[in-house]
XYZ file of N, CA and C in Angstrom:
567
model
N 7.156 3.346 -1.648
C 6.143 2.440 -2.168
C 4.961 3.228 -2.726
N 4.605 4.329 -2.075
C 3.513 5.148 -2.596
C 3.896 5.770 -3.936
N 5.136 6.234 -4.046
C 5.590 6.821 -5.306
C 5.571 5.780 -6.421
N 5.925 4.554 -6.097
C 5.894 3.484 -7.099
C 4.460 3.111 -7.458
N 3.608 3.050 -6.473
C 2.213 2.646 -6.711
C 1.414 3.715 -7.446
N 1.782 4.987 -7.260
C 1.060 6.099 -7.893
C 2.047 6.924 -8.719
N 2.280 6.526 -9.966
C 3.328 7.140 -10.791
C 3.178 8.637 -11.042
N 1.992 9.194 -10.887
C 1.782 10.622 -11.123
C 1.819 11.442 -9.837
N 1.936 10.782 -8.714
C 1.827 11.468 -7.417
C 3.053 12.309 -7.085
N 2.786 13.471 -6.504
C 3.805 14.292 -5.866
C 3.623 14.062 -4.368
N 4.665 13.660 -3.687
C 4.553 13.219 -2.297
C 5.260 14.195 -1.370
N 4.563 14.562 -0.305
C 5.134 15.367 0.770
C 5.184 14.473 1.997
N 6.383 14.294 2.537
C 6.564 13.449 3.717
C 6.981 14.321 4.892
N 6.358 14.092 6.034
C 6.688 14.834 7.254
C 7.347 13.891 8.248
N 8.399 14.358 8.893
C 9.061 13.574 9.932
C 9.547 14.535 10.997
N 9.293 14.195 12.261
C 9.698 15.056 13.368
C 10.965 14.543 14.055
N 11.215 13.243 13.981
C 12.358 12.628 14.655
C 13.611 12.745 13.783
N 14.677 13.312 14.349
C 15.913 13.575 13.582
C 16.508 12.294 12.994
N 16.583 11.224 13.780
C 17.149 9.960 13.283
C 16.331 9.383 12.148
N 15.010 9.372 12.310
C 14.133 8.859 11.259
C 14.197 9.742 10.020
N 14.368 11.045 10.227
C 14.488 11.979 9.110
C 15.734 11.659 8.283
N 16.857 11.412 8.951
C 18.091 11.067 8.238
C 17.945 9.763 7.464
N 17.303 8.779 8.081
C 17.045 7.511 7.379
C 16.178 7.740 6.150
N 15.141 8.546 6.309
C 14.229 8.827 5.196
C 14.962 9.570 4.080
N 15.810 10.539 4.439
C 16.579 11.275 3.424
C 17.439 10.317 2.613
N 18.124 9.415 3.297
C 18.976 8.435 2.621
C 18.144 7.549 1.686
N 17.044 7.030 2.207
C 16.199 6.135 1.406
C 15.629 6.841 0.181
N 15.215 8.075 0.347
C 14.657 8.830 -0.775
C 15.728 9.054 -1.838
N 16.947 9.413 -1.424
C 18.036 9.636 -2.386
C 18.352 8.372 -3.186
N 18.160 7.208 -2.575
C 18.440 5.940 -3.251
C 17.305 5.526 -4.190
N 16.198 6.195 -4.087
C 14.986 5.827 -4.826
C 14.964 6.448 -6.220
N 14.437 5.716 -7.218
C 14.252 6.319 -8.545
C 13.116 7.346 -8.562
N 12.421 7.498 -7.449
C 11.276 8.405 -7.357
C 11.601 9.677 -6.585
N 12.870 9.896 -6.268
C 13.280 11.011 -5.403
C 12.785 12.364 -5.909
N 12.710 12.549 -7.210
C 12.282 13.836 -7.770
C 10.814 14.155 -7.489
N 10.053 13.170 -7.021
C 8.637 13.398 -6.728
C 8.342 13.394 -5.234
N 9.386 13.344 -4.405
C 9.193 13.251 -2.953
C 9.860 14.438 -2.263
N 9.057 15.176 -1.508
C 9.562 16.275 -0.691
C 9.494 15.836 0.765
N 10.623 15.889 1.455
C 10.697 15.489 2.861
C 10.912 16.728 3.715
N 10.041 16.910 4.698
C 10.116 18.067 5.585
C 10.307 17.627 7.026
N 11.210 18.301 7.744
C 11.284 18.085 9.196
C 10.177 18.954 9.776
N 9.072 18.325 10.104
C 7.866 19.089 10.426
C 6.967 18.289 11.355
N 6.433 18.951 12.339
C 5.425 18.369 13.222
C 4.074 18.461 12.506
N 3.382 17.373 12.401
C 2.079 17.347 11.722
C 1.105 18.336 12.364
N 1.229 18.521 13.672
C 0.295 19.399 14.382
C 0.391 20.857 13.936
N 1.542 21.278 13.470
C 1.705 22.673 13.056
C 1.838 22.821 11.536
N 1.672 21.756 10.806
C 1.834 21.801 9.350
C 0.635 22.479 8.694
N 0.923 23.404 7.803
C -0.117 24.130 7.062
C 0.145 23.951 5.569
N -0.494 22.972 4.938
C -0.247 22.746 3.514
C -0.810 23.877 2.658
N -0.184 24.100 1.527
C -0.653 25.148 0.622
C -1.861 24.690 -0.195
N -2.058 23.409 -0.292
C -3.235 22.870 -0.978
C -3.650 21.557 -0.328
N -4.876 21.140 -0.591
C -5.412 19.923 0.016
C -4.772 18.686 -0.615
N -4.786 17.598 0.134
C -4.225 16.324 -0.313
C -5.343 15.373 -0.742
N -5.053 14.555 -1.737
C -5.979 13.500 -2.138
C -5.805 12.267 -1.258
N -4.603 12.118 -0.700
C -4.303 10.957 0.130
C -3.363 11.374 1.250
N -3.713 10.981 2.465
C -2.842 11.167 3.625
C -2.637 9.781 4.223
N -1.380 9.408 4.402
C -1.040 8.090 4.956
C -0.235 8.309 6.222
N -0.596 7.604 7.285
C 0.107 7.783 8.543
C 0.175 6.484 9.337
N 1.309 6.312 9.986
C 1.498 5.275 10.993
C 1.652 6.061 12.298
N 0.515 6.504 12.868
C 0.557 7.457 13.992
C 0.986 6.806 15.295
N 1.248 7.634 16.326
C 1.477 7.055 17.655
C 0.310 6.128 17.992
N 0.617 4.923 18.400
C -0.458 3.942 18.523
C -0.735 3.448 19.921
N 0.167 3.663 20.881
C -0.169 3.311 22.253
C -1.053 4.420 22.804
N -2.211 4.070 23.311
C -3.121 5.044 23.896
C -2.453 5.728 25.073
N -2.776 6.987 25.270
C -2.220 7.735 26.401
C -2.597 7.089 27.722
N -3.699 6.346 27.749
C -4.143 5.702 28.984
C -3.914 4.198 28.964
N -3.329 3.681 27.887
C -3.134 2.237 27.752
C -1.705 1.822 28.034
N -1.212 0.884 27.229
C 0.140 0.359 27.388
C 1.162 1.484 27.296
N 2.261 1.301 27.996
C 3.316 2.307 27.999
C 4.313 1.986 26.892
N 4.675 3.012 26.134
C 5.656 2.850 25.065
C 7.027 2.571 25.645
N 7.863 1.850 24.922
C 9.231 1.603 25.393
C 9.980 2.921 25.587
N 10.990 2.893 26.448
C 11.796 4.091 26.690
C 12.588 4.452 25.439
N 13.107 5.681 25.414
C 13.979 6.097 24.329
C 13.265 6.926 23.299
N 13.978 7.198 22.217
C 13.483 8.060 21.160
C 12.247 7.536 20.456
N 12.034 6.244 20.495
C 10.874 5.688 19.811
C 9.565 5.975 20.545
N 9.636 6.352 21.805
C 8.418 6.613 22.571
C 7.591 7.712 21.932
N 8.234 8.747 21.404
C 7.512 9.845 20.767
C 6.697 9.344 19.581
N 7.241 8.397 18.853
C 6.557 7.863 17.677
C 5.486 6.845 18.050
N 5.581 6.259 19.230
C 4.680 5.165 19.586
C 3.600 5.527 20.592
N 3.831 6.527 21.424
C 2.915 6.836 22.525
C 2.153 8.119 22.248
N 0.841 8.066 22.333
C 0.060 9.292 22.227
C 0.449 10.212 23.371
N 0.537 11.490 23.067
C 0.899 12.484 24.061
C -0.309 13.372 24.321
N -0.484 13.789 25.573
C -1.633 14.645 25.876
C -1.564 15.956 25.113
N -0.369 16.473 24.872
C -0.213 17.723 24.126
C 0.275 17.488 22.697
N 0.609 16.259 22.347
C 1.171 15.966 21.032
C 0.173 15.292 20.106
N 0.708 14.586 19.153
C -0.122 13.910 18.170
C -0.824 12.710 18.792
N -2.102 12.634 18.567
C -2.881 11.461 18.957
C -3.913 11.221 17.859
N -4.653 10.143 17.958
C -5.597 9.797 16.892
C -6.694 10.837 16.709
N -7.158 11.434 17.787
C -8.198 12.467 17.682
C -7.685 13.642 16.866
N -6.520 14.156 17.251
C -5.960 15.307 16.520
C -5.630 14.939 15.079
N -5.069 13.755 14.884
C -4.717 13.316 13.538
C -5.940 13.294 12.623
N -7.033 12.739 13.109
C -8.231 12.651 12.281
C -8.835 14.032 12.028
N -8.870 14.880 13.036
C -9.425 16.223 12.846
C -8.590 17.046 11.870
N -7.277 17.042 12.038
C -6.411 17.802 11.140
C -6.435 17.226 9.722
N -6.425 15.921 9.607
C -6.445 15.280 8.286
C -7.733 15.593 7.548
N -8.840 15.580 8.245
C -10.129 15.892 7.617
C -10.080 17.260 6.976
N -9.438 18.213 7.642
C -9.336 19.566 7.111
C -8.340 19.655 5.952
N -7.363 18.743 5.893
C -6.345 18.757 4.839
C -6.734 17.950 3.607
N -7.760 17.101 3.732
C -8.164 16.247 2.607
C -8.967 17.030 1.586
N -8.676 16.780 0.335
C -9.457 17.417 -0.729
C -10.874 16.836 -0.713
N -11.753 17.489 -1.393
C -13.133 17.007 -1.511
C -13.309 16.163 -2.762
N -12.195 15.826 -3.410
C -12.251 14.972 -4.598
C -12.790 13.600 -4.209
N -13.549 13.004 -5.102
C -14.032 11.650 -4.878
C -12.827 10.717 -4.741
N -12.797 9.930 -3.707
C -11.696 9.000 -3.501
C -10.602 9.512 -2.580
N -10.673 10.773 -2.166
C -9.655 11.257 -1.237
C -9.804 10.507 0.080
N -8.669 10.195 0.706
C -8.774 9.418 1.936
C -7.570 9.574 2.848
N -7.826 9.278 4.105
C -6.824 9.181 5.152
C -6.629 7.695 5.410
N -5.398 7.213 5.275
C -5.099 5.801 5.499
C -4.192 5.669 6.713
N -4.563 4.776 7.626
C -3.850 4.622 8.892
C -3.414 3.181 9.127
N -2.309 3.050 9.847
C -1.824 1.763 10.339
C -1.839 1.880 11.852
N -2.672 1.097 12.511
C -2.813 1.187 13.967
C -2.915 -0.218 14.552
N -2.775 -0.350 15.874
C -3.054 -1.640 16.499
C -4.519 -2.005 16.275
N -4.768 -3.265 16.177
C -6.113 -3.770 15.946
C -7.077 -3.318 17.038
N -6.595 -3.220 18.267
C -7.495 -2.873 19.376
C -7.912 -1.400 19.390
N -7.462 -0.592 18.425
C -7.867 0.815 18.366
C -9.035 1.044 17.398
N -9.587 -0.019 16.841
C -10.659 0.126 15.849
C -11.858 0.907 16.378
N -12.327 0.599 17.554
C -13.491 1.307 18.089
C -13.172 2.781 18.355
N -11.959 3.055 18.845
C -11.537 4.444 19.028
C -11.575 5.173 17.686
N -11.018 4.560 16.652
C -10.984 5.183 15.326
C -12.388 5.477 14.808
N -13.292 4.537 14.987
C -14.667 4.740 14.519
C -15.310 5.951 15.218
N -15.105 6.069 16.517
C -15.646 7.195 17.279
C -15.013 8.507 16.831
N -13.680 8.540 16.765
C -12.984 9.769 16.389
C -13.336 10.186 14.962
N -13.507 9.219 14.086
C -13.879 9.534 12.704
C -15.233 10.219 12.653
N -16.205 9.688 13.381
C -17.534 10.323 13.418
C -17.429 11.762 13.912
N -16.653 11.967 14.964
C -16.486 13.308 15.515
C -15.795 14.251 14.534
N -14.931 13.703 13.666
C -14.186 14.522 12.704
C -14.919 14.663 11.371
N -16.062 14.023 11.235
C -16.782 14.103 9.964
C -16.213 13.195 8.899
N -15.687 12.053 9.334
C -15.138 11.059 8.419
C -15.921 9.757 8.543
N -15.856 8.947 7.508
C -16.448 7.606 7.555
C -15.433 6.607 7.027
N -15.557 5.382 7.466
C -14.614 4.368 6.999
C -14.958 3.947 5.576
N -13.921 3.788 4.767
C -14.068 3.222 3.432
C -13.717 1.747 3.485
N -12.602 1.464 4.157
C -12.161 0.068 4.250
C -11.416 -0.165 5.551
N -11.563 -1.375 6.043
C -10.878 -1.822 7.249
C -10.292 -3.190 6.936
N -8.987 -3.339 7.101
C -8.330 -4.627 6.890
C -7.673 -5.031 8.195
N -8.158 -6.116 8.765
C -7.602 -6.627 10.022
C -6.451 -7.567 9.671
N -5.240 -7.194 10.123
C -4.025 -7.915 9.755
C -3.581 -8.809 10.901
N -3.293 -10.057 10.559
C -2.771 -11.034 11.519
C -1.356 -11.403 11.120
N -0.462 -11.509 12.106
C 0.910 -11.929 11.805
C 0.929 -13.426 11.487
N 0.114 -14.179 12.194
C -0.065 -15.622 12.005
C -1.560 -15.894 12.045
N -2.006 -17.059 11.600
C -3.446 -17.345 11.686
C -3.975 -17.124 13.101
N -5.066 -16.386 13.204
C -5.739 -16.092 14.474
C -4.891 -15.274 15.452
N -3.942 -14.495 14.945
C -3.137 -13.634 15.816
C -3.177 -12.215 15.262
N -4.333 -11.544 15.459
C -4.526 -10.193 14.958
C -3.603 -9.196 15.623
N -3.000 -8.315 14.814
C -2.057 -7.346 15.357
C -2.308 -5.914 14.888
N -2.719 -5.710 13.649
C -2.831 -4.365 13.104
C -4.147 -4.168 12.366
N -4.483 -2.900 12.228
C -5.632 -2.505 11.436
C -5.149 -1.521 10.385
N -5.398 -1.829 9.136
C -5.167 -0.897 8.039
C -6.527 -0.310 7.723
N -6.637 1.012 7.812
C -7.954 1.610 7.625
C -7.878 2.805 6.687
N -8.976 3.034 6.004
C -9.099 4.138 5.070
C -10.364 4.903 5.418
N -10.242 6.248 5.511
C -11.327 7.121 5.941
C -11.516 8.239 4.932
N -12.726 8.638 4.688
C -13.016 9.720 3.757
C -14.067 10.639 4.360
N -14.302 11.763 3.710
C -15.303 12.708 4.205
C -16.675 12.049 4.296
N -17.362 12.321 5.362
C -18.740 11.877 5.540
C -19.646 12.898 4.861
N -20.341 12.470 3.863
C -21.268 13.346 3.140
C -22.680 12.973 3.568
N -23.309 13.807 4.333
C -24.627 13.489 4.875
C -25.699 13.406 3.798
N -25.470 14.027 2.661
C -26.488 14.013 1.609
C -26.359 12.810 0.675
N -25.324 12.018 0.846
C -25.132 10.890 -0.065
C -25.745 9.612 0.512
N -25.893 8.634 -0.358
C -26.457 7.343 0.052
C -25.478 6.609 0.967
N -26.010 5.697 1.738
C -25.185 4.905 2.643
C -24.155 4.108 1.843
N -22.932 4.105 2.326
C -21.854 3.340 1.699
C -21.294 2.374 2.728
N -21.382 1.109 2.409
C -20.862 0.082 3.309
C -19.330 0.082 3.260
N -18.696 -0.098 4.399
C -17.238 -0.210 4.463
C -16.810 -1.572 3.944
N -15.719 -1.586 3.217
C -15.116 -2.839 2.768
C -14.313 -3.385 3.940
N -14.677 -4.557 4.443
C -13.981 -5.152 5.587
C -13.321 -6.441 5.117
N -12.016 -6.539 5.388
C -11.270 -7.723 4.951
C -10.271 -8.138 6.022
N -9.637 -9.266 5.770
C -8.606 -9.775 6.669
C -7.404 -10.187 5.839
N -6.220 -10.029 6.413
C -4.978 -10.423 5.763
C -4.113 -11.121 6.793
N -3.711 -12.329 6.495
C -2.775 -13.066 7.346
C -1.431 -13.062 6.641
N -0.406 -12.559 7.333
C 0.908 -12.388 6.717
C 1.686 -13.690 6.568
N 1.602 -14.551 7.577
C 2.373 -15.791 7.546
C 1.495 -16.987 7.885
N 1.833 -18.102 7.293
C 1.160 -19.355 7.624
C 1.705 -19.858 8.961
N 1.111 -20.887 9.489
C 1.531 -21.435 10.789
C 3.003 -21.819 10.815
N 3.552 -22.203 9.660
C 4.969 -22.594 9.599
C 5.914 -21.400 9.420
N 5.384 -20.175 9.586
C 6.147 -18.928 9.501
C 6.517 -18.510 8.072
N 6.084 -19.241 7.061
C 6.364 -18.835 5.683
C 5.297 -17.827 5.248
N 5.644 -16.916 4.338
C 4.674 -15.906 3.899
C 3.423 -16.539 3.281
N 2.285 -15.971 3.603
C 1.043 -16.439 2.992
C 1.020 -16.004 1.529
N 0.211 -16.664 0.728
C 0.110 -16.300 -0.682
C -0.457 -14.889 -0.837
N -1.420 -14.526 -0.009
C -2.010 -13.181 -0.085
C -0.958 -12.115 0.206
N -0.095 -12.360 1.163
C 0.973 -11.414 1.511
C 1.985 -11.323 0.371
N 2.378 -12.467 -0.173
C 3.322 -12.482 -1.293
C 2.735 -11.739 -2.493
N 1.454 -11.946 -2.769
C 0.800 -11.256 -3.890
C 0.767 -9.746 -3.668
N 0.505 -9.343 -2.437
C 0.432 -7.921 -2.109
C 1.774 -7.226 -2.317
N 2.861 -7.892 -1.964
C 4.192 -7.291 -2.061
C 4.859 -7.480 -3.419
N 4.345 -8.350 -4.248
C 5.040 -8.681 -5.505
C 5.346 -7.472 -6.393
N 4.499 -6.444 -6.477
C 4.873 -5.302 -7.330
C 6.082 -4.514 -6.810
N 6.430 -4.697 -5.546
C 7.496 -3.920 -4.941
C 8.809 -4.676 -4.801
N 8.793 -5.943 -5.158
C 10.003 -6.768 -5.021
C 10.563 -7.119 -6.392
N 11.893 -7.281 -6.460
C 12.504 -7.630 -7.759
C 12.129 -9.034 -8.208
């Protein structure tokens, strides 16, 4: 979807889980954008890019190390913060160092809605500020996710207000909301 949305982008994708890596390889090969996507079996914590990124997108481990317990099995690594592994603090600190200083460069995250305050704190500590926060509900009044965008905090620049919005995916009758349908329309036949 990123390759489709940004026709000039060269994309580097990192995946640590072998099963997810195989799925990603298959999906990329089926894509008309495969020539612009590099997939690496790589832990984000040890990744050293040769140049800075204008955009970093992540669906990081989202269960707090001290909160809910991730389900058993291979998915736990992707869902549960690890004391020695990837967590939101490390993700934000490493991403800040990997982001270019170009205007508009950003780190975009998909996290549970209840991690918003954690993200705000970690961003300040990493020298990042929020650009936008979208609180996503699966149904009306049932918030589940936060889509957030973070950029370098420039202390010499004027105050910039964060764009805060809400998106409800489905109406009460379980049919897609118009906003959700509009958002996905460029990606569907």
